[in-house]
Amino acid sequence: MNLAHRYQAVRKHTLALAEPLSDEDCGAQSMPDASPVKWHLAHTTWFFETFILERMERDFAPFHPAFRILFNSYYNGIGEKHPRAQRGLLTRPGMAQVRAYRADVDARVARLLESAPGAELDMLLTLGMQHEQQHQELMLTDVKHLLAQSLLRPAYMALPLPAAAMAPPLEWLPFEGGLTEIGHAGQDFSFDNELPRHKQYVAPFALASRLITNGEYLGFINAGGYANAALWLAEGWDWVRTQNLRAPIYWFQDDQGAWQEFTLHGAQPLDLNRPVAHISLYEADAYAHWAGARLPTEFEWEYAAAQAPVDTGSLHPAGAAGAGLRQMYGQCWQWTSSSYAPYPGFAAADGALGEYNGKFMLNQYVLRGSSCATPEGHARASYRNFFPAGARWQFTGIRLAK
């Protein structure tokens, strides 16, 4: 598929994700960390308008001058920004005008591809598509958090949620470690935080063969895990007590005391075989302590992923390096114990695009893999996702290490 067709496919998929939602759904914001779907639709368009059309289109004129501020996320080099926590107050522009904005920018990008192809345009367009795929995942996680606020517990997806397959026994898979290469290799796309590729020593370790399930996490709850301060990091224990937490964010008990889970398919009986999701680093670390294990470092995770073929949840072929590793991709982002920091020799790009990742390398932790909300083809072994320790509205789960 050529670049123009890939661009069209990415843009159409974003609109398709919004299709099941009402205009009211698309305009609401459930918390400061989440954004309205309408804002996601406009911001991803703003990215192409600002970083491609503004610098490359002859006789450029913005679709609407105010959009430069309204839909700027965090790029100080571009100028003023509408406050993040107030994106839900933007009743104007409406969804019809945002769709018109997308159509206008798409048409102008298509004309630019025909009239002025080149390496710089290809690079910026590829970055913009990868950026939009990140927002496609955020749209789903933000919508889930929004819909969960309603006592109606409405479903985003009309189709029923199929039951998970029986979880196989958890095995401990040994890895020799040693001096290894970490970071993106090759000429395919990567974000700047995956570079430069560098040497890293990894001590011998063992990695759990699969993710922790809802049933296993329920065992932690039933054993008093949320009431045992000895299991928690000090900051995590304060977090639990301040918010009076006793279960993952989307778990609740019905009138008979049975556990339910809110999903994109609406409220469902808790599936004990499904990987536990929407877990904070605090919860993941406490569970690991309870289980007599720990969280992997991001370097252990990447080392193990490099030993095994890419999978989306299935068992690797017998005899392959890393055989037995399941659910590395396509289920839940997996917390690591590694603080989000630059690799040796990291250098942010010049200009506003240099703000993409580097300035967030503080007070956050790295997650690896991908989730059920990650667009197809967006994951890779070197991908570094990152969130603060208390974040749990994303599809984040637990893989143990020893």
Coordinates of N, CA, C and O in Angstrom, one line a residue, residues 144 214 250-252 259-263 266-271 274-278:
K144 N -14.2 4.7 26.9 CA -14.6 3.7 27.9 C -14.7 4.4 29.3 O -15.7 4.1 30.1
N214 N -7.7 -12.1 35.5 CA -8.7 -11.6 36.4 C -8.9 -12.5 37.6 O -9.0 -12.1 38.8
Y250 N -12.6 -0.7 36.8 CA -13.9 -1.0 36.2 C -14.6 -2.2 36.8 O -15.6 -2.7 36.2
W251 N -14.1 -2.7 37.9 CA -14.8 -3.8 38.6 C -15.8 -3.3 39.6 O -15.6 -2.2 40.2
F252 N -16.9 -4.0 39.7 CA -17.9 -3.6 40.7 C -18.7 -4.9 41.0 O -18.7 -5.9 40.3
W259 N -18.9 -10.4 41.1 CA -18.1 -9.4 40.5 C -18.5 -9.2 39.0 O -18.7 -10.2 38.3
Q260 N -18.6 -7.9 38.6 CA -18.8 -7.5 37.2 C -17.7 -6.7 36.7 O -17.0 -6.1 37.6
E261 N -17.6 -6.5 35.4 CA -16.6 -5.6 34.9 C -17.2 -4.8 33.8 O -17.8 -5.3 32.9
F262 N -17.0 -3.5 33.8 CA -17.4 -2.6 32.7 C -16.4 -2.7 31.6 O -15.2 -2.6 31.8
T263 N -16.9 -3.0 30.4 CA -16.1 -3.2 29.2 C -16.7 -2.3 28.1 O -17.7 -1.7 28.2
G266 N -20.2 -3.0 27.4 CA -21.1 -2.8 28.5 C -20.6 -3.6 29.7 O -19.5 -4.2 29.7
A267 N -21.5 -3.7 30.7 CA -21.2 -4.5 31.9 C -21.3 -6.0 31.6 O -22.2 -6.5 31.0
Q268 N -20.3 -6.7 32.1 CA -20.2 -8.2 31.9 C -19.8 -8.9 33.2 O -19.1 -8.3 34.0
P269 N -20.2 -10.1 33.3 CA -19.7 -10.9 34.4 C -18.2 -11.0 34.3 O -17.7 -11.1 33.2
L270 N -17.5 -10.9 35.4 CA -16.0 -10.9 35.4 C -15.5 -12.2 34.8 O -15.9 -13.3 35.3
D271 N -14.8 -12.2 33.7 CA -14.2 -13.3 33.1 C -12.9 -13.7 33.7 O -11.9 -12.9 33.5
R274 N -9.7 -13.9 31.5 CA -9.2 -12.7 30.7 C -8.1 -12.0 31.5 O -8.1 -12.0 32.7
P275 N -7.0 -11.5 30.8 CA -6.0 -10.8 31.5 C -6.6 -9.6 32.3 O -7.4 -8.8 31.7
V276 N -6.1 -9.4 33.5 CA -6.6 -8.3 34.3 C -6.1 -7.0 33.6 O -4.9 -6.9 33.1
A277 N -6.9 -6.0 33.5 CA -6.6 -4.8 32.8 C -6.9 -3.5 33.6 O -7.6 -3.6 34.6
H278 N -6.4 -2.4 33.1 CA -6.7 -1.1 33.8 C -6.1 -1.1 35.2 O -6.7 -0.7 36.2

